[in-house]
Amino acid sequence: MNIETAVPLAKMTTIGTGGPAKAFARPRSLDELEEALRFAADGGLAVVVVGLGSNLLAADDGVEALVVRLEGELAEVEVEGAGVVAGGGATNAVCLHRARDAGLGGFEFACAIPGTVGGGVKMNAGAYGRDWSELVARALVATADGAEWRALSELELSYRSSALRPGEVVARVELRLEPRPRDAIRATVAELIAQRKATQPTNKRTFGSVFKNSPGEIGAGRMLELCGLKGYRIGGAVISPKHANFIENAGGATSGDCIALMVEARRRALEQFGALLEREVALVGGLDLPDQPT
Ligand SMILES: Cc1cc2nc3c(=O)[nH]c(=O)nc-3n(C[C@H](O)[C@H](O)[C@H](O)COP(=O)(O)OP(=O)(O)OC[C@H]3O[C@@H](n4cnc5c(N)ncnc54)[C@H](O)[C@@H]3O)c2cc1C
């Protein structure tokens, strides 16, 4: 297992920010993943998984950890009966494509979520009223002590959250799907993508939703829009003029700029709506967003 050093994470996040990883591994099989995890444990290094980096902000001065990106077998998708078995590093796009070709539906809602299947488990990703918790049968979770299958109930998937702890790596996922004609799948996907393009900055560098929506409150995006934050800029990062729950890299943004925007957005939401916005984006390295707005 080759361990690389000083790999720039800006190249691995959709927002395009982040400093170097102290150590970086690209395991292509479960054995290689376990070897990398043992390497980290032996060296006292924390483990961070990066999928497509589509909901991830990494510290500008780098991440003191072994950063792992799943490749090879761990990014493949196999169709099995009325479901698929996807590597944790398989992209949602490939998974959807394979399912559609096999005439299996149910994963269409993921068409506009630019992540991996493993990242989807960790975040319980979702859209259009559906999420991973409706499809996952079980997930193979690896740590330095080995790998074990966890049933859906053990993963405790809830709104954009799971019970997976830092350093636990989703290596493989079994998804339950249902037979559906390919044309119907194509039509649903086309419709959902058109809806996305109309409302979200799909052609910009972002990390998806910044904050979670709270039940019973207006959505975080609408709230921040009413705070007058659309187009608000700090350094190279700007609150999307199209959807205020997105931060765009307008050129030369740093993760620090994004955090500064998040601090200001939370301050304004608390002041104007009495709402304490909870972040959705995962932070790695020394990044922090204080519990209370300042
Ligand atoms: C334009 C855009 C639109 C988006 N729309 C949506 C949406 O509609 N709904 C939604 O839910 N999200 C959305 N997102 C956010 C993001 O795509 C999802 O959260 C996605 O599931 C993250 O997957 P990822 O592989 O990129 O994970 P990353 O961003 O790389 O990582 C996110 C977290 O998951 C962990 N992780 C990643 N892979 C694994 C693994 N194999 N095992 C264990 N932990 C892992 C990381 O360590 C980190 O804590 C959007 C993002 C963008 C940029």
Short mmCIF file of C-alpha atoms and ligand atoms in Angstrom, two decimals:
data_model
loop_
_atom_site.label_atom_id
_atom_site.label_comp_id
_atom_site.label_asym_id
_atom_site.label_seq_id
_atom_site.Cartn_x
_atom_site.Cartn_y
_atom_site.Cartn_z
CA MET A 1 0.00 0.00 0.00
CA ASN A 2 1.59 3.21 -1.20
CA ILE A 3 1.23 6.11 1.25
CA GLU A 4 1.58 9.48 -0.45
CA THR A 5 2.43 12.71 1.34
CA ALA A 6 1.43 16.35 0.90
CA VAL A 7 -1.47 15.58 -1.43
CA PRO A 8 -3.45 18.82 -1.91
CA LEU A 9 -7.06 18.36 -0.81
CA ALA A 10 -8.17 21.38 -2.85
CA LYS A 11 -8.10 18.98 -5.81
CA MET A 12 -10.43 16.57 -4.03
CA THR A 13 -13.19 18.86 -2.85
CA THR A 14 -15.92 20.26 -5.07
CA ILE A 15 -15.48 23.74 -3.55
CA GLY A 16 -11.77 23.56 -4.48
CA THR A 17 -10.27 24.53 -1.12
CA GLY A 18 -8.14 22.72 1.47
CA GLY A 19 -4.46 22.24 2.24
CA PRO A 20 -2.35 19.07 2.02
CA ALA A 21 -3.08 15.76 3.71
CA LYS A 22 -0.23 14.61 5.94
CA ALA A 23 -0.66 11.09 4.54
CA PHE A 24 -2.86 9.88 1.70
CA ALA A 25 -3.87 6.38 0.60
CA ARG A 26 -5.91 5.11 -2.34
CA PRO A 27 -6.80 1.53 -1.34
CA ARG A 28 -8.20 -0.55 -4.22
CA SER A 29 -9.39 -3.56 -2.20
CA LEU A 30 -10.60 -4.36 1.29
CA ASP A 31 -7.19 -5.82 2.18
CA GLU A 32 -5.46 -2.61 1.09
CA LEU A 33 -7.96 -0.52 3.04
CA GLU A 34 -7.38 -2.55 6.20
CA GLU A 35 -3.62 -2.24 5.69
CA ALA A 36 -3.93 1.56 5.39
CA LEU A 37 -6.10 1.73 8.50
CA ARG A 38 -3.55 -0.33 10.47
CA PHE A 39 -0.79 1.99 9.22
CA ALA A 40 -2.74 4.95 10.63
CA ALA A 41 -3.44 3.20 13.94
CA ASP A 42 0.23 2.19 14.35
CA GLY A 43 1.35 5.77 13.65
CA GLY A 44 -1.31 7.33 15.90
CA LEU A 45 -2.85 9.12 12.91
CA ALA A 46 -6.55 9.94 12.67
CA VAL A 47 -8.36 8.69 9.56
CA VAL A 48 -10.45 10.88 7.27
CA VAL A 49 -12.29 9.46 4.26
CA VAL A 50 -12.81 11.65 1.27
CA GLY A 51 -15.45 10.59 -1.22
CA LEU A 52 -16.05 13.16 -3.93
CA GLY A 53 -15.46 15.89 -1.36
CA SER A 54 -18.89 17.25 -2.22
CA ASN A 55 -19.89 18.11 1.34
CA LEU A 56 -16.46 18.61 2.80
CA LEU A 57 -14.37 21.58 3.92
CA ALA A 58 -10.73 20.84 4.72
CA ALA A 59 -8.44 23.17 6.68
CA ASP A 60 -6.32 25.50 4.57
CA ASP A 61 -3.15 24.63 6.46
CA GLY A 62 -3.67 20.95 5.86
CA VAL A 63 -5.06 17.89 7.59
CA GLU A 64 -2.93 15.98 10.12
CA ALA A 65 -4.44 12.60 9.31
CA LEU A 66 -4.35 9.69 6.94
CA VAL A 67 -6.80 10.73 4.23
CA VAL A 68 -8.27 7.75 2.41
CA ARG A 69 -9.93 7.69 -0.98
CA LEU A 70 -11.54 4.42 -2.06
CA GLU A 71 -10.65 3.26 -5.57
CA GLY A 72 -10.53 0.03 -7.64
CA GLU A 73 -12.85 -2.69 -6.30
CA LEU A 74 -13.95 -0.30 -3.58
CA ALA A 75 -15.45 1.99 -6.23
CA GLU A 76 -17.19 -0.67 -8.31
CA VAL A 77 -20.89 -1.46 -8.60
CA GLU A 78 -22.36 -4.95 -9.10
CA VAL A 79 -26.01 -5.69 -9.79
CA GLU A 80 -27.30 -8.52 -7.59
CA GLY A 81 -30.93 -9.57 -7.97
CA ALA A 82 -33.18 -6.61 -7.18
CA GLY A 83 -30.39 -4.53 -5.78
CA VAL A 84 -26.81 -3.38 -6.17
CA VAL A 85 -23.66 -3.87 -4.16
CA ALA A 86 -21.61 -0.70 -4.47
CA GLY A 87 -18.11 0.03 -3.22
CA GLY A 88 -18.09 2.89 -0.72
CA GLY A 89 -16.10 4.91 -3.27
CA ALA A 90 -18.51 4.27 -6.16
CA THR A 91 -19.99 7.51 -7.43
CA ASN A 92 -23.74 7.96 -7.26
CA ALA A 93 -23.67 8.63 -11.01
CA VAL A 94 -22.13 5.22 -11.79
CA CYS A 95 -24.46 3.49 -9.34
CA LEU A 96 -27.51 5.12 -10.90
CA HIS A 97 -26.29 4.26 -14.40
CA ARG A 98 -25.74 0.58 -13.51
CA ALA A 99 -29.11 0.35 -11.77
CA ARG A 100 -30.88 1.95 -14.72
CA ASP A 101 -29.22 -0.40 -17.21
CA ALA A 102 -30.42 -3.33 -15.09
CA GLY A 103 -33.96 -1.89 -15.00
CA LEU A 104 -33.78 -1.13 -11.28
CA GLY A 105 -35.33 2.05 -9.92
CA GLY A 106 -35.42 3.81 -6.57
CA PHE A 107 -32.05 5.57 -6.77
CA GLU A 108 -33.22 8.31 -9.16
CA PHE A 109 -33.38 10.92 -6.37
CA ALA A 110 -29.57 10.70 -6.12
CA CYS A 111 -29.07 11.94 -9.69
CA ALA A 112 -28.19 15.46 -8.56
CA ILE A 113 -26.15 14.47 -5.50
CA PRO A 114 -22.54 14.52 -6.69
CA GLY A 115 -21.08 12.15 -4.08
CA THR A 116 -20.15 8.54 -3.46
CA VAL A 117 -22.35 5.78 -2.11
CA GLY A 118 -20.22 5.59 1.08
CA GLY A 119 -20.41 9.35 1.58
CA GLY A 120 -24.17 9.03 1.11
CA VAL A 121 -24.36 6.56 3.99
CA LYS A 122 -22.28 8.77 6.28
CA MET A 123 -24.43 11.83 5.50
CA ASN A 124 -27.69 9.94 4.89
CA ALA A 125 -27.84 12.00 1.72
CA GLY A 126 -31.23 12.73 0.27
CA ALA A 127 -33.33 14.85 -2.02
CA TYR A 128 -36.94 15.23 -3.11
CA GLY A 129 -38.23 13.64 0.09
CA ARG A 130 -36.15 10.46 -0.17
CA ASP A 131 -32.81 9.47 1.33
CA TRP A 132 -30.30 6.64 1.71
CA SER A 133 -32.13 5.20 4.71
CA GLU A 134 -34.89 3.97 2.38
CA LEU A 135 -32.47 1.94 0.24
CA VAL A 136 -29.60 0.70 2.38
CA ALA A 137 -29.89 -2.94 3.46
CA ARG A 138 -26.49 -3.07 5.15
CA ALA A 139 -22.98 -1.61 4.91
CA LEU A 140 -19.53 -3.12 5.31
CA VAL A 141 -17.67 -0.87 7.75
CA ALA A 142 -13.88 -1.10 8.09
CA THR A 143 -11.67 0.01 10.96
CA ALA A 144 -8.09 -0.85 11.94
CA ASP A 145 -9.54 -3.90 13.76
CA GLY A 146 -11.17 -5.37 10.64
CA ALA A 147 -14.43 -5.06 8.72
CA GLU A 148 -17.97 -6.00 9.71
CA TRP A 149 -21.38 -5.74 8.08
CA ARG A 150 -23.76 -3.37 9.85
CA ALA A 151 -27.50 -3.59 9.34
CA LEU A 152 -29.49 -0.48 8.51
CA SER A 153 -30.75 -0.21 12.10
CA GLU A 154 -27.15 -0.16 13.42
CA LEU A 155 -26.22 2.67 11.06
CA GLU A 156 -28.91 4.89 12.66
CA LEU A 157 -29.51 6.96 9.55
CA SER A 158 -31.52 10.10 10.19
CA TYR A 159 -31.74 13.51 8.54
CA ARG A 160 -28.22 14.08 7.10
CA SER A 161 -26.66 12.02 9.84
CA SER A 162 -25.53 8.51 10.78
CA ALA A 163 -24.01 6.73 13.76
CA LEU A 164 -20.69 6.21 11.92
CA ARG A 165 -17.80 7.45 14.00
CA PRO A 166 -14.70 9.27 12.71
CA GLY A 167 -12.29 6.74 11.22
CA GLU A 168 -15.00 4.19 10.36
CA VAL A 169 -14.94 3.61 6.62
CA VAL A 170 -17.91 2.42 4.59
CA ALA A 171 -16.21 0.00 2.22
CA ARG A 172 -19.26 -1.56 0.56
CA VAL A 173 -23.02 -0.95 0.58
CA GLU A 174 -25.97 -3.14 -0.35
CA LEU A 175 -28.86 -1.12 -1.74
CA ARG A 176 -32.36 -2.52 -2.22
CA LEU A 177 -33.98 -1.30 -5.41
CA GLU A 178 -37.09 -2.22 -7.34
CA PRO A 179 -37.78 -3.19 -10.97
CA ARG A 180 -38.64 -0.12 -13.06
CA PRO A 181 -38.60 0.44 -16.85
CA ARG A 182 -35.43 2.19 -18.04
CA ASP A 183 -37.38 4.88 -19.89
CA ALA A 184 -39.30 5.76 -16.74
CA ILE A 185 -36.00 6.05 -14.82
CA ARG A 186 -34.56 8.29 -17.57
CA ALA A 187 -37.63 10.51 -17.56
CA THR A 188 -37.58 10.94 -13.76
CA VAL A 189 -33.87 11.77 -13.80
CA ALA A 190 -34.30 14.36 -16.57
CA GLU A 191 -37.13 16.01 -14.65
CA LEU A 192 -35.20 16.11 -11.35
CA ILE A 193 -32.09 17.52 -13.01
CA ALA A 194 -34.12 20.25 -14.69
CA GLN A 195 -35.64 21.19 -11.30
CA ARG A 196 -32.15 21.36 -9.81
CA LYS A 197 -30.74 23.58 -12.53
CA ALA A 198 -33.63 25.99 -12.07
CA THR A 199 -33.08 26.48 -8.34
CA GLN A 200 -29.45 25.72 -7.43
CA PRO A 201 -26.00 26.88 -8.61
CA THR A 202 -25.19 23.59 -10.33
CA ASN A 203 -22.51 25.11 -12.57
CA LYS A 204 -20.44 26.64 -9.74
CA ARG A 205 -17.91 25.25 -7.27
CA THR A 206 -19.85 24.63 -4.04
CA PHE A 207 -20.09 21.96 -1.34
CA GLY A 208 -23.86 21.58 -1.47
CA SER A 209 -26.02 22.66 1.44
CA VAL A 210 -24.18 24.65 4.07
CA PHE A 211 -26.78 24.27 6.84
CA LYS A 212 -29.48 21.73 7.64
CA ASN A 213 -33.14 22.64 7.45
CA SER A 214 -35.00 22.47 10.76
CA PRO A 215 -38.49 20.99 10.91
CA GLY A 216 -41.15 23.62 11.47
CA GLU A 217 -38.90 26.48 10.34
CA ILE A 218 -38.53 28.02 6.93
CA GLY A 219 -35.63 26.46 5.02
CA ALA A 220 -32.10 27.69 5.77
CA GLY A 221 -31.76 29.01 2.21
CA ARG A 222 -34.94 31.11 2.40
CA MET A 223 -33.97 32.36 5.86
CA LEU A 224 -30.54 33.52 4.68
CA GLU A 225 -32.10 35.08 1.60
CA LEU A 226 -34.45 37.08 3.83
CA CYS A 227 -31.38 38.16 5.84
CA GLY A 228 -30.19 39.80 2.62
CA LEU A 229 -27.21 37.50 2.29
CA LYS A 230 -27.48 36.45 -1.35
CA GLY A 231 -24.30 37.64 -3.05
CA TYR A 232 -22.58 38.46 0.29
CA ARG A 233 -18.85 37.93 -0.13
CA ILE A 234 -15.85 37.32 2.11
CA GLY A 235 -12.51 36.90 0.32
CA GLY A 236 -13.06 34.55 -2.61
CA ALA A 237 -16.23 32.94 -1.21
CA VAL A 238 -19.72 34.23 -1.89
CA ILE A 239 -23.19 33.24 -0.72
CA SER A 240 -24.80 32.04 -3.90
CA PRO A 241 -26.98 34.66 -5.59
CA LYS A 242 -29.12 31.72 -6.79
CA HIS A 243 -29.66 29.83 -3.51
CA ALA A 244 -28.52 31.28 -0.18
CA ASN A 245 -27.80 27.89 1.43
CA PHE A 246 -24.86 27.43 -0.97
CA ILE A 247 -21.43 29.04 -0.84
CA GLU A 248 -19.66 29.45 -4.17
CA ASN A 249 -15.94 29.65 -4.79
CA ALA A 250 -15.89 32.84 -6.83
CA GLY A 251 -12.12 32.51 -7.41
CA GLY A 252 -9.32 32.02 -4.92
CA ALA A 253 -11.64 31.13 -2.03
CA THR A 254 -10.17 29.50 1.06
CA SER A 255 -11.89 27.24 3.57
CA GLY A 256 -11.34 30.10 6.04
CA ASP A 257 -13.42 32.41 3.81
CA CYS A 258 -16.22 29.80 3.78
CA ILE A 259 -16.14 29.46 7.57
CA ALA A 260 -16.23 33.26 7.95
CA LEU A 261 -19.35 33.35 5.74
CA MET A 262 -20.93 30.58 7.80
CA VAL A 263 -20.23 32.48 11.04
CA GLU A 264 -21.85 35.61 9.63
CA ALA A 265 -24.83 33.67 8.22
CA ARG A 266 -25.51 32.05 11.60
CA ARG A 267 -25.20 35.38 13.39
CA ARG A 268 -27.76 36.98 11.08
CA ALA A 269 -30.18 34.02 11.23
CA LEU A 270 -30.09 34.14 15.03
CA GLU A 271 -30.54 37.91 15.11
CA GLN A 272 -33.39 38.01 12.59
CA PHE A 273 -35.18 34.69 13.14
CA GLY A 274 -33.95 33.46 16.53
CA ALA A 275 -32.80 30.32 14.67
CA LEU A 276 -29.63 28.42 15.49
CA LEU A 277 -28.51 27.00 12.15
CA GLU A 278 -26.79 23.63 12.33
CA ARG A 279 -24.08 22.98 9.79
CA GLU A 280 -24.50 20.18 7.25
CA VAL A 281 -21.04 20.33 5.68
CA ALA A 282 -18.35 18.08 7.23
CA LEU A 283 -15.27 19.91 8.57
CA VAL A 284 -11.85 18.25 8.64
CA GLY A 285 -8.45 19.36 9.90
CA GLY A 286 -8.49 22.04 12.56
CA LEU A 287 -11.60 23.74 11.17
CA ASP A 288 -14.33 24.62 13.62
CA LEU A 289 -17.61 26.48 13.70
CA PRO A 290 -18.38 27.61 17.23
CA ASP A 291 -21.54 26.03 18.75
CA GLN A 292 -23.05 29.43 19.34
CA PRO A 293 -23.01 32.26 16.81
CA THR A 294 -20.75 35.11 17.95
C1 LIG B 1 -24.02 20.79 -6.24
C2 LIG B 1 -24.25 19.92 -5.02
C3 LIG B 1 -25.52 19.45 -4.75
C4 LIG B 1 -25.75 18.65 -3.62
N1 LIG B 1 -27.01 18.22 -3.38
C5 LIG B 1 -27.25 17.44 -2.31
C6 LIG B 1 -28.56 16.93 -2.05
O1 LIG B 1 -29.51 17.17 -2.76
N2 LIG B 1 -28.73 16.15 -0.97
C7 LIG B 1 -27.71 15.81 -0.12
O2 LIG B 1 -27.94 15.08 0.84
N3 LIG B 1 -26.46 16.28 -0.36
C8 LIG B 1 -26.20 17.06 -1.42
N4 LIG B 1 -24.94 17.53 -1.65
C9 LIG B 1 -23.87 17.23 -0.68
C10 LIG B 1 -23.08 15.95 -0.98
O3 LIG B 1 -23.11 15.66 -2.36
C11 LIG B 1 -23.61 14.75 -0.17
O4 LIG B 1 -23.55 14.98 1.22
C12 LIG B 1 -22.81 13.49 -0.50
O5 LIG B 1 -23.47 12.37 0.03
C13 LIG B 1 -21.38 13.53 0.03
O6 LIG B 1 -20.72 12.43 -0.54
P1 LIG B 1 -19.16 12.48 -0.82
O7 LIG B 1 -18.76 11.12 -1.25
O8 LIG B 1 -18.79 13.59 -1.70
O9 LIG B 1 -18.63 12.73 0.65
P2 LIG B 1 -17.52 13.79 1.10
O10 LIG B 1 -18.03 15.15 0.85
O11 LIG B 1 -16.21 13.42 0.52
O12 LIG B 1 -17.50 13.54 2.67
C14 LIG B 1 -18.60 13.91 3.47
C15 LIG B 1 -18.48 13.17 4.82
O13 LIG B 1 -18.64 11.78 4.58
C16 LIG B 1 -17.48 11.07 5.01
N5 LIG B 1 -17.28 9.96 4.06
C17 LIG B 1 -17.15 10.02 2.71
N6 LIG B 1 -17.02 8.78 2.21
C18 LIG B 1 -17.07 7.93 3.27
C19 LIG B 1 -16.98 6.52 3.41
N7 LIG B 1 -16.80 5.71 2.36
N8 LIG B 1 -17.05 5.99 4.65
C20 LIG B 1 -17.23 6.78 5.74
N9 LIG B 1 -17.31 8.12 5.67
C21 LIG B 1 -17.24 8.69 4.45
C22 LIG B 1 -16.35 12.10 4.99
O14 LIG B 1 -15.29 11.74 5.84
C23 LIG B 1 -17.12 13.33 5.46
O15 LIG B 1 -17.29 13.28 6.87
C24 LIG B 1 -24.67 18.32 -2.76
C25 LIG B 1 -23.38 18.78 -3.06
C26 LIG B 1 -23.17 19.58 -4.17
C27 LIG B 1 -21.77 20.05 -4.46
#
